[in-house]
Tab-separated table of C-alpha atoms and ligand atoms in Angstrom:
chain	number	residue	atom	x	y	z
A	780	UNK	CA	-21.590	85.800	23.054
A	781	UNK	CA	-20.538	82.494	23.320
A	782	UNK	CA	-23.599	81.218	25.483
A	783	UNK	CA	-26.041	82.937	28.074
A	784	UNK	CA	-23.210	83.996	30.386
A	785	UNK	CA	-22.234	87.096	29.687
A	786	UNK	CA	-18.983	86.492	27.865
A	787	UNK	CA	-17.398	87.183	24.542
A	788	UNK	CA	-14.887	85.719	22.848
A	789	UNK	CA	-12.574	87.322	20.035
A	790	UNK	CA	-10.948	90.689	19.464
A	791	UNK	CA	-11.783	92.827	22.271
A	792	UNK	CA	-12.415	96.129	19.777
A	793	UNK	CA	-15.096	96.696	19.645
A	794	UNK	CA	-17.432	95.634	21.918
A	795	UNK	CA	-15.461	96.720	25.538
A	796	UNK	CA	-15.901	99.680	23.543
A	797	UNK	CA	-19.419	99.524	22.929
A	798	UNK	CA	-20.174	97.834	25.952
A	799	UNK	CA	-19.078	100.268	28.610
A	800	UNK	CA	-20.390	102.812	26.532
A	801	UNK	CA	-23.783	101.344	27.086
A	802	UNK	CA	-23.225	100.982	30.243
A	803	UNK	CA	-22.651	105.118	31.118
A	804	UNK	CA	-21.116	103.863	34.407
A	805	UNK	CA	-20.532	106.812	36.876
A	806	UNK	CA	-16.920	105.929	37.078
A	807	UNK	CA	-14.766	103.178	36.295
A	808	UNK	CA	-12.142	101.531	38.098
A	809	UNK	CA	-9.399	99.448	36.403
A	810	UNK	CA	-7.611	96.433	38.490
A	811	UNK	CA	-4.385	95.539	36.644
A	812	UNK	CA	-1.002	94.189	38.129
A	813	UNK	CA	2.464	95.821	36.649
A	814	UNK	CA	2.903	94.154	34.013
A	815	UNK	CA	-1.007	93.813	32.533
A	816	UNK	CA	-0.862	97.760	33.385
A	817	UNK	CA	2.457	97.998	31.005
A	818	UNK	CA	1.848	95.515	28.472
A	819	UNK	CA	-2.051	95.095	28.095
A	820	UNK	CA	-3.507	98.769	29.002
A	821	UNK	CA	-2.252	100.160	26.044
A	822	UNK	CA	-4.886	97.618	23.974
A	823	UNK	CA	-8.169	98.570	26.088
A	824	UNK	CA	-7.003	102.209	26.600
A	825	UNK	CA	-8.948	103.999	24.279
A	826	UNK	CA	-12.020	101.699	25.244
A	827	UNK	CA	-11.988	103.751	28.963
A	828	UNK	CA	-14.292	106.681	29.850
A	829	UNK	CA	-12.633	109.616	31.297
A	830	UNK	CA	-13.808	108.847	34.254
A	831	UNK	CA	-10.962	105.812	34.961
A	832	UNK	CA	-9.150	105.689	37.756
A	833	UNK	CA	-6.560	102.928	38.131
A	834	UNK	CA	-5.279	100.530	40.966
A	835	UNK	CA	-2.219	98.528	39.606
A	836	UNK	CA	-1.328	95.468	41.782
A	837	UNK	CA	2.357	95.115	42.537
A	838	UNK	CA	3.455	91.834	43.593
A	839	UNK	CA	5.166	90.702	46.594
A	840	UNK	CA	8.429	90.511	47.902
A	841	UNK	CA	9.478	87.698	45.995
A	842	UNK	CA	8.056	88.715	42.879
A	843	UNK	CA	4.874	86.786	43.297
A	844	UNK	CA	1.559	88.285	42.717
A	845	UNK	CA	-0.330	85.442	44.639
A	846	UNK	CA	1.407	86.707	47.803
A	847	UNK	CA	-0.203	89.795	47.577
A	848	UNK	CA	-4.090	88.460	47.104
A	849	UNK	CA	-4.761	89.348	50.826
A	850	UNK	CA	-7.334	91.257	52.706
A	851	UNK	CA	-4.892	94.211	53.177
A	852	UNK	CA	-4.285	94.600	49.717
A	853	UNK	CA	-8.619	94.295	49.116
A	854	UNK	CA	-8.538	96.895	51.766
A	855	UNK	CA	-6.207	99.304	49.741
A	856	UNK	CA	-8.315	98.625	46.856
A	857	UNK	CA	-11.694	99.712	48.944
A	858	UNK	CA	-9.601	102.864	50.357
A	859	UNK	CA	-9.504	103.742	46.801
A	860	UNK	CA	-12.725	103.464	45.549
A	861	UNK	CA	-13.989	105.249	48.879
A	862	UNK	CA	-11.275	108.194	48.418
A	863	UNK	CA	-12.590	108.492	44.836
A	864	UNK	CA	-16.459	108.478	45.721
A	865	UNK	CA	-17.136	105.340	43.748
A	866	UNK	CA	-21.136	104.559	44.010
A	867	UNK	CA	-23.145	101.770	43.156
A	868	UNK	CA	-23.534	103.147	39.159
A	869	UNK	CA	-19.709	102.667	39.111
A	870	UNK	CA	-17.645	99.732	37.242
A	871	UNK	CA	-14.676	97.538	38.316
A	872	UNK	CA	-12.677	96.243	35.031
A	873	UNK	CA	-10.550	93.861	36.148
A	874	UNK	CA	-7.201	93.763	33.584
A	875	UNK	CA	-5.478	90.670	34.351
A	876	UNK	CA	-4.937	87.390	35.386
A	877	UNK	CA	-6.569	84.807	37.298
A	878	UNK	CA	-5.276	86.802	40.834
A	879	UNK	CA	-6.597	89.868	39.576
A	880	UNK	CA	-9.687	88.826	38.472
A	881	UNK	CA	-10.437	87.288	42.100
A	882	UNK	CA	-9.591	89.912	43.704
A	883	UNK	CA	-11.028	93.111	41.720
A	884	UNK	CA	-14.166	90.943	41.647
A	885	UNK	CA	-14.092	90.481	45.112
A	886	UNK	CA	-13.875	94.048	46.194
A	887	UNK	CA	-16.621	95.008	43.755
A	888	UNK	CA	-18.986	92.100	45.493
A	889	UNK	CA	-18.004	93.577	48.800
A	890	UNK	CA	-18.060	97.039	48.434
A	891	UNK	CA	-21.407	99.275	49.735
A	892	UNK	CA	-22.540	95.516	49.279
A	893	UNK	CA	-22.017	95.000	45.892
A	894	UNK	CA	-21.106	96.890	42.448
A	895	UNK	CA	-20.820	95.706	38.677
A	896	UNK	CA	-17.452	94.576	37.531
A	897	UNK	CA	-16.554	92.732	34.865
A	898	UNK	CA	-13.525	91.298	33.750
A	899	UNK	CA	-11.078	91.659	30.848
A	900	UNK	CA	-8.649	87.976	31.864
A	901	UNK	CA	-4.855	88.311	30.056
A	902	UNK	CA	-3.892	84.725	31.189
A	903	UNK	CA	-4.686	81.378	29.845
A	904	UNK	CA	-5.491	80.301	33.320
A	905	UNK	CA	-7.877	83.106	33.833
A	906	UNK	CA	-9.451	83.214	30.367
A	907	UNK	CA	-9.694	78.964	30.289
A	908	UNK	CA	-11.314	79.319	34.019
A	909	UNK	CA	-10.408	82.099	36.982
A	910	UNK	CA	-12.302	84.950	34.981
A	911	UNK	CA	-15.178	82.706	34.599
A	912	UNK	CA	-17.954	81.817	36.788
A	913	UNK	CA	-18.192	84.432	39.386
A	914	UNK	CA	-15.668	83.049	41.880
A	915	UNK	CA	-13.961	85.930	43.773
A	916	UNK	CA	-11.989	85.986	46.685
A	917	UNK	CA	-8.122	86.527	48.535
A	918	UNK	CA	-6.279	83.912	50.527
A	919	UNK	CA	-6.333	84.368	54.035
A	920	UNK	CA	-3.632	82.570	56.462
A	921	UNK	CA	-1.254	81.714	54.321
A	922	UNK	CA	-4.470	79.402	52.349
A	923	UNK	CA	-5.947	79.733	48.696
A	924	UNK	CA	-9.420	81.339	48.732
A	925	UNK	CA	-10.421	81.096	52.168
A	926	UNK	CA	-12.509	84.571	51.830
A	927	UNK	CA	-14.322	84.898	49.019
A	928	UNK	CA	-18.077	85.109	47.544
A	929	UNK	CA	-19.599	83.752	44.362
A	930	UNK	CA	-21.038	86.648	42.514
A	931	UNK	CA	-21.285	86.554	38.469
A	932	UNK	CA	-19.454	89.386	36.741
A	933	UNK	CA	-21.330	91.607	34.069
A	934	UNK	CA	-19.442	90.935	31.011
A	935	UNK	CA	-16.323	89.034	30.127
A	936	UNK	CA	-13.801	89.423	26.941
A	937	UNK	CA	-11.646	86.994	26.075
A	938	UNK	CA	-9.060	88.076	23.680
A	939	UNK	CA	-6.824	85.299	22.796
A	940	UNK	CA	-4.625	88.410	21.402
A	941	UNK	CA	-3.555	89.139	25.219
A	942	UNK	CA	-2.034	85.450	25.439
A	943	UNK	CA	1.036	86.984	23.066
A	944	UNK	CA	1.805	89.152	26.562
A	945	UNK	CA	2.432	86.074	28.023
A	946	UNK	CA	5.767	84.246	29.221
A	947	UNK	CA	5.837	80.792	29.090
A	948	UNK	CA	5.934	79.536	32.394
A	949	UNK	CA	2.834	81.902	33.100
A	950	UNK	CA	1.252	80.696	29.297
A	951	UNK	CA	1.624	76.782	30.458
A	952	UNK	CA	-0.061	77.289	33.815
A	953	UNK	CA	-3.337	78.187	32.197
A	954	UNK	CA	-2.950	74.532	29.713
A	955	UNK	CA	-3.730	72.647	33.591
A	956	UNK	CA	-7.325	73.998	33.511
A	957	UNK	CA	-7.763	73.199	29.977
A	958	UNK	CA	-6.812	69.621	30.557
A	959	UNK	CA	-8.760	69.198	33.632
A	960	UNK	CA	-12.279	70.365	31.678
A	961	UNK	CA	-10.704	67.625	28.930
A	962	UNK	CA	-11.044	64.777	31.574
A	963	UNK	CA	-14.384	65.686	33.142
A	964	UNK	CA	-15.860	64.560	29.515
A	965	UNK	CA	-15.395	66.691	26.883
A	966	UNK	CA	-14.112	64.624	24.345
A	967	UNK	CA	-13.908	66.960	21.604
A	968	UNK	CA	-11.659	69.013	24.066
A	969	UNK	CA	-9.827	66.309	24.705
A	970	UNK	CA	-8.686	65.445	20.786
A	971	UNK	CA	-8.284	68.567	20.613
A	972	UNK	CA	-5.625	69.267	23.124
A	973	UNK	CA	-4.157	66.051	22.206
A	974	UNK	CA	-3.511	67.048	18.802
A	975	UNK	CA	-2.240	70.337	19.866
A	976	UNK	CA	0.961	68.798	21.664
A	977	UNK	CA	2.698	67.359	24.107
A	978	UNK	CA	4.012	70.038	24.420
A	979	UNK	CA	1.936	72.578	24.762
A	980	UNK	CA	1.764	74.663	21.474
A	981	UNK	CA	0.268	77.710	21.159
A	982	UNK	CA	-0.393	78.058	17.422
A	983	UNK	CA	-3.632	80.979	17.454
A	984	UNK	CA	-6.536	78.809	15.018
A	985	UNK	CA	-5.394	75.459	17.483
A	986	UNK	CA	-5.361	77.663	20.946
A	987	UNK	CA	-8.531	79.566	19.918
A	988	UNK	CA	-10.803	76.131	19.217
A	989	UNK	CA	-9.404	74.842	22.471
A	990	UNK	CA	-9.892	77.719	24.247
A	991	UNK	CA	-13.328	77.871	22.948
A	992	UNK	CA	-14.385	74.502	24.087
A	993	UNK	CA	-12.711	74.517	27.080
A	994	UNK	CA	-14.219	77.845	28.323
A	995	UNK	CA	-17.878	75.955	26.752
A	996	UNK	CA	-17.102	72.978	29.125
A	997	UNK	CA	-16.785	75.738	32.064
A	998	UNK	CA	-19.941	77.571	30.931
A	999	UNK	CA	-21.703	74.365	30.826
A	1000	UNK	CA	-20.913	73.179	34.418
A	1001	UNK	CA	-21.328	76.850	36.013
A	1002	UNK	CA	-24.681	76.818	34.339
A	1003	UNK	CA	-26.127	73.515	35.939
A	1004	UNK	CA	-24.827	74.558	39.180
A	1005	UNK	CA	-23.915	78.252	39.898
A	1006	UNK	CA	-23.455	78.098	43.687
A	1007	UNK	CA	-21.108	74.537	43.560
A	1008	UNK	CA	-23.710	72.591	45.732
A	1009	UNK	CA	-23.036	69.737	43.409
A	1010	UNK	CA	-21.528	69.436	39.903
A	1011	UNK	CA	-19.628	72.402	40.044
A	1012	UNK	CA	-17.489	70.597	42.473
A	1013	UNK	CA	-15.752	68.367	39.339
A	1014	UNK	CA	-14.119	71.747	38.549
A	1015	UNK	CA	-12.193	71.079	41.522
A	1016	UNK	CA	-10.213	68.121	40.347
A	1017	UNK	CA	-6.714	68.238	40.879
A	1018	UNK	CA	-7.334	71.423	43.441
A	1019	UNK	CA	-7.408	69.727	46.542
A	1020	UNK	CA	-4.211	68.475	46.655
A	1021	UNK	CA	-3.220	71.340	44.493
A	1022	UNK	CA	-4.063	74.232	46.343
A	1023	UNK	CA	-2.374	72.106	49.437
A	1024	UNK	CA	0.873	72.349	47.058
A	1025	UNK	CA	0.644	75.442	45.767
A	1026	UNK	CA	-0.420	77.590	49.550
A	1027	UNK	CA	3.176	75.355	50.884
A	1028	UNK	CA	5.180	76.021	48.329
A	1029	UNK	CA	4.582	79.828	48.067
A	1030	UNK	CA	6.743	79.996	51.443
A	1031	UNK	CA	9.466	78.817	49.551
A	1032	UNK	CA	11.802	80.639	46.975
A	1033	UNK	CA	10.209	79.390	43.988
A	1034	UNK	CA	6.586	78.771	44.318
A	1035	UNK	CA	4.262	77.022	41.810
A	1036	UNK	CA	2.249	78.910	39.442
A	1037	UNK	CA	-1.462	77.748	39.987
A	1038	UNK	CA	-1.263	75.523	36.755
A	1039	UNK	CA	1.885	73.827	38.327
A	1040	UNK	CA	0.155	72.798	41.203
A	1041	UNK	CA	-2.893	71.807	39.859
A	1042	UNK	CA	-0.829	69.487	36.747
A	1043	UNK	CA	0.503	68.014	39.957
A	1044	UNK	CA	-2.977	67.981	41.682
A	1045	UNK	CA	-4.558	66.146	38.330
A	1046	UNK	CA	-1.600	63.384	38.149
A	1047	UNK	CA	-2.068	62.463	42.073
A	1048	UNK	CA	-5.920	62.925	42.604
A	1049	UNK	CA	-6.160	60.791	38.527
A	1050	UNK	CA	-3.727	58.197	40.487
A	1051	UNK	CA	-6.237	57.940	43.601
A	1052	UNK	CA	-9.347	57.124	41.607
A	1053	UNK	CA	-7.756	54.916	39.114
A	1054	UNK	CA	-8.242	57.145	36.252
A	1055	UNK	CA	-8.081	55.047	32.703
A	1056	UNK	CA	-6.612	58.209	31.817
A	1057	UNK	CA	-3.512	58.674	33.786
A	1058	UNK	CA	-1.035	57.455	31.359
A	1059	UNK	CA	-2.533	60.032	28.836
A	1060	UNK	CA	-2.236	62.777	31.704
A	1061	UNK	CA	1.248	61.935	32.116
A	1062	UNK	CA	2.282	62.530	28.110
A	1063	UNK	CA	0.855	65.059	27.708
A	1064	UNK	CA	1.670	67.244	31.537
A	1065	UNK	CA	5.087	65.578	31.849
A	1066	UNK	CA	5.967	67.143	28.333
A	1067	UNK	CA	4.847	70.681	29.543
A	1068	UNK	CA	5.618	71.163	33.184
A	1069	UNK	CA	8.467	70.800	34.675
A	1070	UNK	CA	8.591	68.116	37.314
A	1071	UNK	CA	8.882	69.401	40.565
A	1072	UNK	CA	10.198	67.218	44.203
A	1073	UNK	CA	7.987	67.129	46.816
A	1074	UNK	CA	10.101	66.446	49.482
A	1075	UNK	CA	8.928	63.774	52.181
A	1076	UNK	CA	9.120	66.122	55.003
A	1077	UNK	CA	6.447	68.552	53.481
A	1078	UNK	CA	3.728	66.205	53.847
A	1079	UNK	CA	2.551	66.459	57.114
A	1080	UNK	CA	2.190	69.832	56.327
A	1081	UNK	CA	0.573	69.367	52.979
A	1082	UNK	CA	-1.666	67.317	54.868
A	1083	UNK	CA	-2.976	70.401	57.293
A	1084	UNK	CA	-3.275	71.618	53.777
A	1085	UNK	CA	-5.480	69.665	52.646
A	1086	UNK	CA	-7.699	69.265	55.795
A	1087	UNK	CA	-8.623	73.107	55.315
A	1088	UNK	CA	-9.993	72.274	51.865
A	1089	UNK	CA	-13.552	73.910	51.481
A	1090	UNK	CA	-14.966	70.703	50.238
A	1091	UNK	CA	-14.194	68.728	53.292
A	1092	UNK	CA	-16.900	67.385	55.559
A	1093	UNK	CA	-16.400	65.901	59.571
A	1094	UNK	CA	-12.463	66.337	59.484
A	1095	UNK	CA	-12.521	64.095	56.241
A	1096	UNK	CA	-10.627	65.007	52.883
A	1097	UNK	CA	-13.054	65.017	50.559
A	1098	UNK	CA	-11.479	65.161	46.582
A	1099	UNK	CA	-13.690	65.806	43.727
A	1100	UNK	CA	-13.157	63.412	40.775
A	1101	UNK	CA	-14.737	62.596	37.443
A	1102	UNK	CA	-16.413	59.304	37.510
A	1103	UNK	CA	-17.282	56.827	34.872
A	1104	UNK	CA	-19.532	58.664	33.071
A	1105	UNK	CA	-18.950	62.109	31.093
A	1106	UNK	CA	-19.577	65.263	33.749
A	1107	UNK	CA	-20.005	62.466	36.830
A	1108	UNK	CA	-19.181	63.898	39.847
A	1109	UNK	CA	-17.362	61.285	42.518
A	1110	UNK	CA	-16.137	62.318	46.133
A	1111	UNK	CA	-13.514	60.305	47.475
A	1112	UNK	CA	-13.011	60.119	51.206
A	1113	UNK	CA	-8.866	60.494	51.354
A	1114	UNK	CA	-6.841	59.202	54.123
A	1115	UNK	CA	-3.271	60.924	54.934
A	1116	UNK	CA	-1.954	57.730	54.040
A	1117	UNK	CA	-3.508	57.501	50.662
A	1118	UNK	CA	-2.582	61.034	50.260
A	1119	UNK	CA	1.074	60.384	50.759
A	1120	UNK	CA	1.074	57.529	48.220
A	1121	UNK	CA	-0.165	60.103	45.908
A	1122	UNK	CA	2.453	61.856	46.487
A	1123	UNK	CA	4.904	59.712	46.197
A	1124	UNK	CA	3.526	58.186	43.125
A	1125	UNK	CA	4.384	61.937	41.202
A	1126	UNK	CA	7.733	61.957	42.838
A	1127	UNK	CA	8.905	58.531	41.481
A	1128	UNK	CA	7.546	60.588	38.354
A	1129	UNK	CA	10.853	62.049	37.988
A	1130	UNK	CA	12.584	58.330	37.131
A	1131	UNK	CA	10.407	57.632	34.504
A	1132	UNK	CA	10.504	60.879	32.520
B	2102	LIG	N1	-12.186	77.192	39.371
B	2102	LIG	C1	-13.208	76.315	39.800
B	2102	LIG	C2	-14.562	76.899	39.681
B	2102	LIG	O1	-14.725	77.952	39.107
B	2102	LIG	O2	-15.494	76.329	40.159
């Protein structure tokens, strides 16, 4: 245990093990996708009951697993737990990444109003943040998260060994979250990911004491503000504008990972409030993501985006930032045309780099 949530952080045998064990649960479900079902199962296999049954999550028709984190695939998900008599003694293990863990948790807080689950993240992004916190939800008209409900999970393992499943592109998206706890104050987190690149390197003793303050730094904020009436809100930074990116561009034939869109997110939202930090944010994102175009004719509808953010008050786009001080929350009131500069602030990006 890393802290009073309920999480723990090394080699996963053998407390899932142990831990379900204690647990008895009546029966469990697993929640993997295809590939966390292929390449991760086989480590947490002989830590299941008998009693498992499994739903595997196969991604959409482009190949994008974020396409399928909708209410008809929650609804599958329920049809299966109801066809296999799951009760309230049962146990949702979510296998995966940050999608999976948002939407296995979200069926367990939904179902006969609410059973255990817990979550076992395979991603960087989901390990770093998704997994963590209790968030759980599916995206609903084509936009991130728009039905969801905060409920903690039981128990989380983070296994650092899972990241070695990992491709790159998928291993970098998770190094966004990591970066934004770095800027809210952190600045232990912050050396630390400095010395660990640009770019991103994912040597195991440097990624596990990064990991390990970063997921501290999530812990902490959760903590002083479970429900996000206040504080919580910094964890946001870079997500307005990022989940306005990242819901647009998953119409197109290569969308963003999450950690794309939020690197982009970071750079235009740190550009907004002036961050003293912006040059840093550049080195060390520009050396790990690729840079992306957002073409000028997207922004109008980036901009209906962004004006069905969850943090916006009146018709106002309202962007969380870190202020002056370590763990300060500031709101800034963003107009489209302030958002547009933003945008084409990253864009000119691309001529620097
Ligand atoms: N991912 C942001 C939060 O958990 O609040």
């Amino acid at each position: 245990m890393i802290s009073s949530l309920p999480i723990t952080l090394g080699s996963i045998y053998p407390n899932l093990q142990s831990w379900i064990a204690g647990r008895n649960p009546s029966k469990v479900l697993v929640v993997s996708d295809i590939n966390t079902n292929k390449y991760c199962l086989p480590l947490i296999r002989e830590a299941l009951p008998p009693n498992t049954i499994h739903f595997v999550l196969e991604p959409g028709i482009d190949q994008h697993l974020e396409q399928v984190k909708t209410l008809d695939t929650a609804e599958r998900v329920w049809t299966i737990m109801h066809q296999h008599a799951i009760d309230r003694h049962g146990l949702v293990l979510n296998l995966g990444g940050g999608v999976v863990t948002d939407l296995g948790g979200f069926c367990a807080a939904v179902y006969k109003r609410g059973i255990p689950y817990a979550s076992v993240p395979t991603s960087l992004l989901a390990m770093t943040d998704a997994a963590i916190g209790g968030k759980t939800g599916v995206d609903f008209l084509g936009l991130k998260n728009m039905l969801g409900v905060v409920v903690q999970p039981e128990h989380v393992f983070v296994d650092p060994i899972f990241l070695q499943t990992l491709p790159p592109r998928e291993l970098v998206s998770g190094y966004a979250e990591m970066v934004k706890h770095a800027l809210l104050g952190e600045r232990e987190l912050l050396d630390s990911i400095t010395s660990m690149g640009p770019p991103l390197r994912a040597e195991p003793p440097a990624m596990f004491k990064t990991l390990t303050l970063s997921i501290q730094t999530k812990i902490s904020i959760v903590q002083a503000d479970p429900m996000e009436k206040g504080l919580r809100q910094l964890l946001n930074f870079g997500h307005t504008i990022g989940h306005a990116l990242e819901s647009w561009f998953l119409q197109s034939p290569d969308p963003l990972t999450h950690g794309e869109a939020v690197a982009i997110g970071l750079i235009a939202e740190s550009y907004l409030a002036r961050s003293t930090q912006l040059q840093w944010l550049n080195t060390i994102l520009g050396a790990s993501f690729q840079h992306r175009n957002i073409p000028e004719w997207s922004f109008e509808a980036l901009w209906a985006n962004a004006l069905h953010d969850k943090k916006n008050k009146q018709g106002t786009v309202q962007m969380a930032v870190p202020g002056k001080n370590p763990f300060e929350l500031q709101m800034l009131a963003t107009e489209r045309r302030d958002f547009e500069k933003a945008l084409r602030y990253y864009n000119n990006l691309a001529n620097t780099r």
